CSV table of C-alpha atoms in Angstrom, one decimal:
chain,number,residue,atom,x,y,z
A,391,MET,CA,14.8,-84.5,-30.2
A,392,ASP,CA,15.0,-87.9,-31.7
A,393,LEU,CA,16.3,-88.1,-35.3
A,394,ASN,CA,14.9,-90.9,-37.4
A,395,ALA,CA,15.3,-92.2,-41.0
A,396,ASP,CA,13.8,-94.9,-43.2
A,397,LEU,CA,16.4,-97.7,-43.6
A,398,GLY,CA,16.6,-101.1,-45.2
A,399,GLU,CA,14.7,-100.0,-48.3
A,400,GLY,CA,16.4,-102.5,-50.6
A,401,PHE,CA,15.5,-105.9,-52.0
A,402,GLY,CA,18.0,-108.6,-53.0
A,403,ARG,CA,20.8,-106.9,-55.0
A,404,TRP,CA,18.9,-103.6,-55.3
A,405,THR,CA,19.7,-101.0,-52.7
A,406,LEU,CA,18.2,-97.5,-52.1
A,407,THR,CA,19.0,-96.2,-48.7
A,408,GLU,CA,22.5,-95.3,-47.4
A,409,ASP,CA,22.0,-97.6,-44.3
A,410,ASP,CA,25.5,-97.7,-43.0
A,411,ALA,CA,26.1,-93.9,-43.3
A,412,LEU,CA,22.7,-93.0,-41.9
A,413,LEU,CA,23.2,-95.3,-38.8
A,414,ASN,CA,26.2,-93.1,-37.9
A,415,CYS,CA,24.0,-90.1,-37.2
A,416,VAL,CA,20.4,-91.0,-36.6
A,417,THR,CA,19.1,-92.2,-33.2
A,418,SER,CA,16.2,-94.3,-34.5
A,419,ALA,CA,16.0,-96.5,-37.6
A,420,ASN,CA,12.6,-97.1,-39.3
A,421,VAL,CA,13.4,-100.5,-40.9
A,422,ALA,CA,11.4,-101.7,-43.9
A,423,CYS,CA,9.8,-105.1,-43.1
A,424,GLY,CA,9.4,-106.6,-46.5
A,425,PHE,CA,6.0,-105.2,-47.6
A,426,HIS,CA,7.1,-102.0,-49.4
A,427,ALA,CA,10.9,-102.8,-49.4
A,428,GLY,CA,13.4,-104.9,-47.6
A,429,ASP,CA,14.0,-108.6,-47.2
A,430,ALA,CA,15.3,-111.0,-44.6
A,431,SER,CA,19.0,-110.3,-45.4
A,432,VAL,CA,18.5,-106.6,-45.5
A,433,MET,CA,16.6,-106.6,-42.2
A,434,ARG,CA,19.2,-108.7,-40.5
A,435,ARG,CA,22.1,-106.5,-41.7
A,436,VAL,CA,20.4,-103.2,-40.6
A,437,CYS,CA,19.4,-104.6,-37.2
A,438,ASP,CA,23.0,-105.9,-36.6
A,439,THR,CA,24.5,-102.5,-37.4
A,440,ALA,CA,21.8,-100.5,-35.5
A,441,ALA,CA,22.4,-102.6,-32.4
A,442,GLU,CA,26.1,-102.2,-32.6
A,443,ARG,CA,25.8,-98.4,-32.7
A,444,GLY,CA,23.1,-98.0,-30.1
A,445,VAL,CA,20.4,-96.9,-32.6
A,446,ARG,CA,16.8,-97.8,-31.7
A,447,ILE,CA,15.1,-100.2,-34.1
A,448,GLY,CA,11.6,-99.5,-35.3
A,449,ALA,CA,9.3,-101.5,-37.6
A,450,GLN,CA,8.3,-99.5,-40.6
A,451,VAL,CA,5.1,-101.3,-41.6
A,452,SER,CA,3.3,-100.9,-44.9
A,453,TYR,CA,0.5,-102.0,-47.2
A,454,ARG,CA,1.7,-105.1,-49.2
A,455,ASP,CA,2.9,-103.1,-52.2
A,456,LEU,CA,6.5,-103.8,-53.4
A,457,ALA,CA,5.8,-102.6,-56.9
A,458,GLY,CA,4.5,-99.2,-55.7
A,459,PHE,CA,7.0,-98.8,-52.8
A,460,GLY,CA,4.0,-98.7,-50.4
A,461,ARG,CA,2.9,-95.3,-51.8
A,462,ARG,CA,-0.2,-96.4,-53.6
A,463,ALA,CA,-3.7,-96.1,-52.0
A,464,MET,CA,-5.0,-99.6,-51.1
A,465,ASP,CA,-8.2,-100.8,-49.5
A,466,VAL,CA,-7.3,-103.6,-47.2
A,467,PRO,CA,-9.9,-105.2,-44.9
A,468,ALA,CA,-9.3,-104.3,-41.2
A,469,ASP,CA,-8.7,-107.9,-40.0
A,470,GLU,CA,-6.3,-108.6,-42.9
A,471,LEU,CA,-4.4,-105.3,-42.2
A,472,THR,CA,-4.1,-106.2,-38.5
A,473,ALA,CA,-2.6,-109.6,-39.3
A,474,GLU,CA,-0.2,-108.1,-41.8
A,475,ILE,CA,1.0,-105.4,-39.3
A,476,ALA,CA,1.7,-108.1,-36.7
A,477,TYR,CA,3.4,-110.3,-39.3
A,478,GLN,CA,5.8,-107.5,-40.3
A,479,ILE,CA,6.6,-106.6,-36.7
A,480,GLY,CA,7.2,-110.2,-35.8
A,481,ALA,CA,9.6,-110.7,-38.8
A,482,LEU,CA,11.7,-107.7,-37.8
A,483,ARG,CA,11.7,-108.6,-34.1
A,484,VAL,CA,13.5,-111.9,-34.9
A,485,PHE,CA,16.5,-110.0,-36.3
A,486,ALA,CA,16.4,-107.2,-33.7
A,487,GLU,CA,16.5,-109.7,-30.8
A,488,ALA,CA,19.2,-111.8,-32.5
A,489,ALA,CA,21.3,-108.6,-32.6
A,490,GLY,CA,20.7,-108.0,-28.9
A,491,SER,CA,18.1,-105.3,-29.3
A,492,THR,CA,14.3,-105.2,-29.8
A,493,VAL,CA,11.6,-103.5,-31.8
A,494,SER,CA,11.2,-100.3,-29.8
A,495,TYR,CA,8.5,-98.7,-31.9
A,496,VAL,CA,6.3,-99.0,-35.0
A,497,LYS,CA,5.8,-96.4,-37.7
A,498,PRO,CA,3.5,-96.8,-40.8
A,499,HIS,CA,5.0,-96.1,-44.2
A,500,GLY,CA,3.8,-94.2,-47.2
A,501,ALA,CA,0.1,-94.5,-48.2
A,502,LEU,CA,-0.7,-96.3,-44.9
A,503,TYR,CA,1.0,-93.4,-42.9
A,504,ASN,CA,-1.2,-90.9,-44.6
A,505,ARG,CA,-4.4,-93.0,-44.4
A,506,VAL,CA,-4.2,-93.5,-40.7
A,507,VAL,CA,-4.1,-89.7,-40.1
A,508,ARG,CA,-7.9,-89.6,-40.6
A,509,ASP,CA,-9.2,-93.1,-41.2
A,510,GLU,CA,-10.6,-94.5,-38.0
A,511,GLU,CA,-10.9,-98.1,-39.1
A,512,GLN,CA,-7.4,-98.4,-40.6
A,513,ALA,CA,-5.8,-96.6,-37.7
A,514,ALA,CA,-7.6,-99.0,-35.3
A,515,ALA,CA,-6.4,-102.0,-37.4
A,516,VAL,CA,-2.8,-100.9,-37.3
A,517,VAL,CA,-2.9,-100.5,-33.5
A,518,ALA,CA,-4.6,-103.9,-33.2
A,519,GLY,CA,-1.7,-105.3,-35.2
A,520,VAL,CA,0.8,-103.8,-32.8
A,521,LEU,CA,-1.0,-105.3,-29.9
A,522,LEU,CA,-1.3,-108.7,-31.6
A,523,ALA,CA,2.5,-108.7,-32.2
A,524,GLY,CA,3.1,-108.1,-28.4
A,525,GLY,CA,5.9,-106.3,-26.7
A,526,ARG,CA,4.0,-103.0,-26.5
A,527,PRO,CA,6.3,-100.9,-28.7
A,528,ALA,CA,5.7,-97.2,-29.0
A,529,VAL,CA,3.8,-95.9,-32.1
A,530,LEU,CA,5.2,-93.1,-34.2
A,531,GLY,CA,2.9,-90.9,-36.2
A,532,LEU,CA,1.7,-87.4,-37.3
A,533,PRO,CA,0.5,-85.2,-34.4
A,534,GLY,CA,-3.3,-85.2,-34.1
A,535,SER,CA,-3.6,-88.4,-36.2
A,536,ARG,CA,-6.2,-91.0,-35.5
A,537,LEU,CA,-3.3,-93.5,-35.3
A,538,LEU,CA,-1.9,-91.8,-32.2
A,539,ALA,CA,-5.3,-91.4,-30.7
A,540,HIS,CA,-6.0,-95.1,-31.0
A,541,ALA,CA,-2.5,-95.9,-29.7
A,542,GLU,CA,-3.0,-93.8,-26.6
A,543,ALA,CA,-6.4,-95.4,-26.0
A,544,ALA,CA,-4.8,-98.8,-26.1
A,545,GLY,CA,-2.2,-97.8,-23.5
A,546,LEU,CA,0.7,-97.6,-25.9
A,547,THR,CA,3.2,-94.7,-26.0
A,548,ALA,CA,2.2,-92.4,-28.8
A,549,VAL,CA,5.1,-90.3,-30.2
A,550,GLU,CA,4.5,-87.2,-32.4
A,551,GLU,CA,6.7,-86.9,-35.5
A,552,ALA,CA,7.7,-84.0,-37.8
A,553,PHE,CA,9.4,-84.2,-41.2
A,554,ALA,CA,12.5,-82.3,-42.1
A,555,ASP,CA,12.2,-82.6,-45.9
A,556,ARG,CA,8.4,-82.7,-46.5
A,557,ALA,CA,6.1,-79.7,-47.1
A,558,TYR,CA,3.1,-79.1,-44.8
A,559,THR,CA,-0.4,-78.0,-45.6
A,560,PRO,CA,-2.0,-75.2,-43.5
A,561,GLN,CA,-3.9,-78.0,-41.6
A,562,GLY,CA,-0.6,-79.5,-40.4
A,563,THR,CA,-0.7,-82.6,-42.7
A,564,LEU,CA,1.8,-83.5,-45.3
A,565,VAL,CA,1.4,-82.3,-48.9
A,566,PRO,CA,0.7,-85.4,-51.0
A,567,ARG,CA,3.8,-86.6,-52.9
A,568,GLY,CA,2.0,-86.2,-56.2
A,569,GLU,CA,1.7,-82.5,-55.8
A,570,ALA,CA,4.4,-80.0,-56.7
A,571,GLY,CA,6.6,-78.9,-53.8
A,572,ALA,CA,5.7,-81.9,-51.6
A,573,VAL,CA,9.4,-82.7,-51.0
A,574,VAL,CA,11.8,-80.0,-49.8
A,575,HIS,CA,15.0,-80.4,-51.9
A,576,ASP,CA,17.1,-77.4,-50.8
A,577,PRO,CA,19.5,-78.7,-48.0
A,578,ASP,CA,19.8,-75.3,-46.4
A,579,GLU,CA,16.0,-75.0,-46.2
A,580,VAL,CA,15.7,-78.5,-44.7
A,581,VAL,CA,18.2,-77.6,-42.0
A,582,ARG,CA,16.4,-74.3,-41.3
A,583,ARG,CA,13.0,-76.0,-41.0
A,584,SER,CA,14.4,-78.7,-38.8
A,585,VAL,CA,15.9,-76.3,-36.3
A,586,GLY,CA,12.7,-74.2,-36.4
A,587,MET,CA,10.5,-77.2,-35.6
A,588,ALA,CA,12.8,-78.4,-32.8
A,589,VAL,CA,13.4,-75.0,-31.2
A,590,ASP,CA,10.3,-73.0,-31.9
A,591,GLY,CA,7.8,-75.8,-32.5
A,592,ALA,CA,6.7,-74.3,-35.8
A,593,VAL,CA,7.1,-74.4,-39.5
A,594,ARG,CA,5.9,-72.6,-42.6
A,595,ALA,CA,3.2,-74.3,-44.6
A,596,VAL,CA,3.0,-74.2,-48.4
A,597,ASP,CA,0.8,-71.1,-48.3
A,598,GLY,CA,3.3,-69.2,-46.1
A,599,SER,CA,1.3,-69.5,-42.9
A,600,ARG,CA,3.1,-70.5,-39.7
A,601,ILE,CA,1.8,-73.6,-38.1
A,602,ALA,CA,2.5,-75.3,-34.8
A,603,VAL,CA,4.4,-78.6,-34.9
A,604,ALA,CA,4.7,-80.5,-31.6
A,605,ALA,CA,7.1,-83.3,-32.2
A,606,ARG,CA,9.5,-85.6,-30.2
A,607,SER,CA,11.0,-87.1,-33.4
A,608,LEU,CA,12.2,-85.6,-36.6
A,609,CYS,CA,12.4,-87.7,-39.8
A,610,VAL,CA,14.8,-87.4,-42.7
A,611,HIS,CA,13.7,-89.6,-45.5
A,612,GLY,CA,16.3,-92.3,-46.3
A,613,ASP,CA,15.4,-92.4,-50.0
A,614,THR,CA,16.2,-88.7,-50.5
A,615,PRO,CA,19.3,-88.2,-52.6
A,616,GLY,CA,22.2,-87.4,-50.3
A,617,ALA,CA,20.2,-88.4,-47.3
A,618,ALA,CA,23.1,-89.3,-45.1
A,619,ALA,CA,24.9,-86.0,-45.7
A,620,LEU,CA,21.7,-84.2,-45.1
A,621,ALA,CA,21.0,-86.0,-41.8
A,622,ARG,CA,24.5,-85.2,-40.6
A,623,ARG,CA,23.9,-81.5,-41.3
A,624,VAL,CA,20.5,-81.6,-39.6
A,625,ARG,CA,22.0,-83.2,-36.5
A,626,THR,CA,24.9,-80.8,-36.3
A,627,ALA,CA,22.5,-77.8,-36.7
A,628,LEU,CA,20.3,-79.1,-33.9
A,629,GLU,CA,23.1,-79.7,-31.5
A,630,GLU,CA,24.6,-76.2,-32.3
A,631,ALA,CA,21.1,-74.8,-31.5
A,632,GLY,CA,21.3,-76.4,-28.1
A,633,VAL,CA,19.0,-79.3,-28.9
A,634,ARG,CA,19.9,-82.7,-27.3
A,635,VAL,CA,19.6,-85.3,-30.0
A,636,GLN,CA,18.6,-88.6,-28.4
A,637,ALA,CA,16.2,-91.5,-29.0
A,638,PHE,CA,12.7,-91.2,-27.6
A,639,ALA,CA,12.4,-95.0,-26.9
């Protein structure tokens, strides 16, 4: 099982994620590319550290929404979204390659991530942006999403993802952040859910039903308070359960 986290979610003197500490325990780093967070200095620093520690670098692409942290619904024309996805990947690739690494995968962020679960046009536009940027990185997304379907159709590697600290609906999608209980705050529960998804391939939805979760990567959100300590606990618990924690890319 791969363990990923959102990193580089700062801007200028403002910081949010515990990048250095998280890079000690995750195997893949979803690096903000400047549209919801991050800037050139932040991207360069995270890429340098990730490369030094053998952590795979992924482009976390977003709608252009710094003020809303990429979590506000936006209607972006498909051709514009394609160009913006390619732009973000290209920006991160400069720093990844300068560090001796590369952009191994692409993962949408926030509102875009949720939109491309069902929206055919936006999902196709994201994949078109990945292709436009070149390099053929893998695409990370929710199992059963239109994003992964379009990625597979384009010949890209589609990687299913689960969330350690997010609640699920009975349909297997994420509970919207605006709803109560959308984020799981109890560290013990996060650890239990993580092991259950990795070992049993299942998790309890908000209504108590047991749903199947087929995933090759597990996400711990970098902006969760105490994210680094939580990620360490999750990794330790996975390894103790006999799960090999390694990058998918």
